[in-house]
Every structure is written in C-alpha cells, then in structure tokens.
Amino acid sequence: MTHEPLVLGIETSCDETGIGIVRGTTLLADAVASSVDEHARFGGVVPEVASRAHLEAMVPTLRRAAETAGIRLSDVDAVAVTSGPGLAGALLVGVAAAKALALGLDKPLYGVNHLAAHVAVDQLEHGPLPEPCLALLVSGGHSSLLQVTDLTLGVDPMGATIDDAAGEAFDKVARLLGLPFPGGPHIDRVAAEGQITIDFPRGLTSRRDLERHRFDFSFSGLKTAVARWVEAKERAGEPVPVADVAASFQEAVCDVLVRKALDAARERGIEDLMIGGGVAANSRLRAMAVERAAAAGVRVRVPRPGLCTDNGAMVAALGAEMVARGRTPSALDLPADSSLPVTTVLS
Ligand SMILES: Nc1ncnc2c1ncn2[C@@H]1O[C@H](COP(=O)(O)OP(=O)(O)OP(=O)(O)O)[C@@H](O)[C@H]1O
Ligand SMILES: [Mg+2]
C-alpha cells in the first residue's frame, strides 16, 4: 500500500452509534449519535432501546462521517468494528453493518476489542504509543491497568477492579446524590464547586490488601461509604452538601487510580502512562495524573474528553494499526462477543 490506510471504524457496544474515519493516525471524521436521552429516565442503559437506536442511527451516521471526511465508501481500505465486549444486541448491529460494508466493498474486516480501542485512540492525538507504555483504562464497565507494547498483539493485564468499574461508581454515587444519568460528567461539574471535606475510604490500599491486590481496584466499598454518609445526614435532618460529597468521592477515586498507576509504572520501569475510557474525561483525574506523574518522572497522555467516551474514531484508529502492522483480518463470520476478554485485541 503506497498511502496510509483509510479505515472506517464502527462502534455500537453500548449507547453510542459511532462512525470514525481515519487515514493512518490522522482523524478525518468522528460522527457519534447517542441514545443516552432515551435511557435517562430508566437510570441506566436499556439494551433493547440501545439496539433499536443503533439500527436507526447506523446509515445516517455513516453518511455524516463520509461527508465530513470527504470520501466515498469505495475509497476505504478496511472496515473495523467493535466485536466486544458490550451489550450483545447492540454489538450485533455494528458487526452486521461492518460485515455488509466489508462484503459489499470487498475490503478486509477487523473485529477489534472495544477496550483496546479506548487505548489506541490516543494515537490520533499524540502519535504512536511509546513501547512499552502503561494504560490505565477506566470506563463505564471496566477498570484495568495494562502494560502495552504492540497493542495489535495483545495487552498484559497487571490489575483490574474486583467489583464496580470506576465509571459505574461515578454513576451510582451520582444517582444517590440526585444527579442525572450518566453521572460522571455531573459529579465532575458539581465537584468543581465543592471542597474535599470528607475522607472517604481508598479501596485495596491497606498493607494487607496490597499483598494480594497490588494493582487491583475496588470501588463498591467507597460507594457504600458515600451512601452511609448521606443517609446519616438525612437521618439527622441536615442538608446534604452535594458538592462537597461529590468532590470528596471524586478525590478518593482519582487518588487510588493515579497512585496505583504510578506504582505500577515504577515497578515495571515504564516512563509513559496513557489514560483512556470515559472516566479519563474527568477533569480532576487528568489534573491529578499530570501533577503526580511529573513528580514521579512519568509522562502522561490522555485523549481529549470527546475521544475518551465511546466513539467510532477509536475503533478506526485500532483498525488502522492492524492494517499498518499487517495483521490478518477477521473472518466474515466474525461473532459479536459480549464478554470478549481485554487480552483478545483482534477477534
Ligand atoms: N467527566 C467525567 N468524570 C467521571 N466520569 C465520567 C466523565 N465523563 C464520562 N464519565 C463516565 O464514563 C463512563 C462512560 O464511559 P465509556 O463510554 O467508555 O463506558 P462504556 O463504553 O459504557 O463502558 P466500557 O468501555 O467499559 O464498555 C460513564 O460511567 C460515565 O459516567
Ligand atoms: Mg467504552
């Protein structure tokens, strides 16, 4: 191939229909249609509603992306799609669309891991990932620390959450505080007006826990601690200082994430940390990581907030890397795998 590959990426693992188009590591289009408003009144994503919304949004979003990028679909060199993990019915819509495009255009198909795509997207902003590099992946359904060398070949998991994901904790605590769904961005906004006045627990940081769970996370105890604290205030008939609770909770989550990521970097002698996934959009996490990493001699890379939450560009970015590194494309009977492990980057 004489030019950098033009790759179209399709993302439908949850409630965002994303179509991204990249040429190599250059982003040409990132069209996203979200069904989040349709789920808000249920306080969480309703799988059937998400699948139907993907079906309705697929073709218009595809058209919008191609128009923005100024390409014809026949110009595309490869089609990449999130094959998992995610909601089964939602994944199926994207995988079916990708197969139809790959077959119709007679172009290779790459079924890629959504979590690895959250890592790959950073290359669109900051160029190739250093090898090795540490990835702190914090999203709505996952929280992991990964060592990454060649992302297309796999990842080396160092730790993960043993209960709730970081984003899940943000969403649950937001609900408790009466903030809308999804709660992460609302906690971020409200916390900016509050003070860190409450010392909430830092999960899996005691000496005993560190022996077994050095690089693992736990957020369900923190969520319960926040719930108890709020209940006690309400029982006493006192107003709940929502902004202070949000700021204190956010501080506890970010503190553990950054602390463990930098410990892992030190242990492995790795000097580059990338942070990806929806929670990487959090302003406090970004500021704290930059500040503490500088003191530890570690460089930090975080994509801009719009590329942290789900989108098609991240899938296209990983697909383009697959093409550039000469990986074998997926078969046309590629299945959607709702529980695809983080270690399977290409299916
Ligand atoms: N500014 C923010 N601060 C904290 N959390 C945030 C922020 N913005 C988004 N989030 C959280 O990020 C999560 C969504 O991230 P993402 O879209 O990557 O998750 P997902 O795709 O549903 O999960 P996964 O990637 O694990 O499959 C939600 O939990 C949301 O509350
Ligand atoms: Mg995601």
PDB file of C-alpha atoms and ligand atoms in Angstrom, residues 11 13-14 16 85 114-115 118 137-142 277-278 308-311 314, ligand 2:
ATOM      1  CA  GLU A  11     -18.750   1.360  17.410  1.00  0.00           C
ATOM      2  CA  SER A  13     -21.144  -1.632  22.096  1.00  0.00           C
ATOM      3  CA  CYS A  14     -23.354   0.467  24.363  1.00  0.00           C
ATOM      4  CA  GLU A  16     -23.336   5.451  21.212  1.00  0.00           C
ATOM      5  CA  PRO A  85     -17.171  -6.516  24.971  1.00  0.00           C
ATOM      6  CA  HIS A 114     -13.552  -2.020  22.488  1.00  0.00           C
ATOM      7  CA  LEU A 115     -11.184  -1.657  25.469  1.00  0.00           C
ATOM      8  CA  HIS A 118     -10.000   3.143  24.114  1.00  0.00           C
ATOM      9  CA  LEU A 137      -8.312   2.040  31.326  1.00  0.00           C
ATOM     10  CA  VAL A 138     -11.246   3.482  33.242  1.00  0.00           C
ATOM     11  CA  SER A 139     -14.704   3.290  31.726  1.00  0.00           C
ATOM     12  CA  GLY A 140     -18.336   2.560  32.477  1.00  0.00           C
ATOM     13  CA  GLY A 141     -17.877  -1.194  32.602  1.00  0.00           C
ATOM     14  CA  HIS A 142     -14.136  -1.740  33.135  1.00  0.00           C
ATOM     15  CA  GLY A 277     -12.050   5.277  28.691  1.00  0.00           C
ATOM     16  CA  GLY A 278     -14.947   7.537  29.674  1.00  0.00           C
ATOM     17  CA  CYS A 308     -12.388   9.283  25.897  1.00  0.00           C
ATOM     18  CA  THR A 309     -16.089   8.382  25.828  1.00  0.00           C
ATOM     19  CA  ASP A 310     -17.315   5.889  23.224  1.00  0.00           C
ATOM     20  CA  ASN A 311     -16.811   6.828  19.579  1.00  0.00           C
ATOM     21  CA  MET A 314     -11.144   4.817  18.433  1.00  0.00           C
TER      22      MET A 314
HETATM   23 MG    MG B   2     -16.350   2.463  26.399  1.00  0.00          MG
END
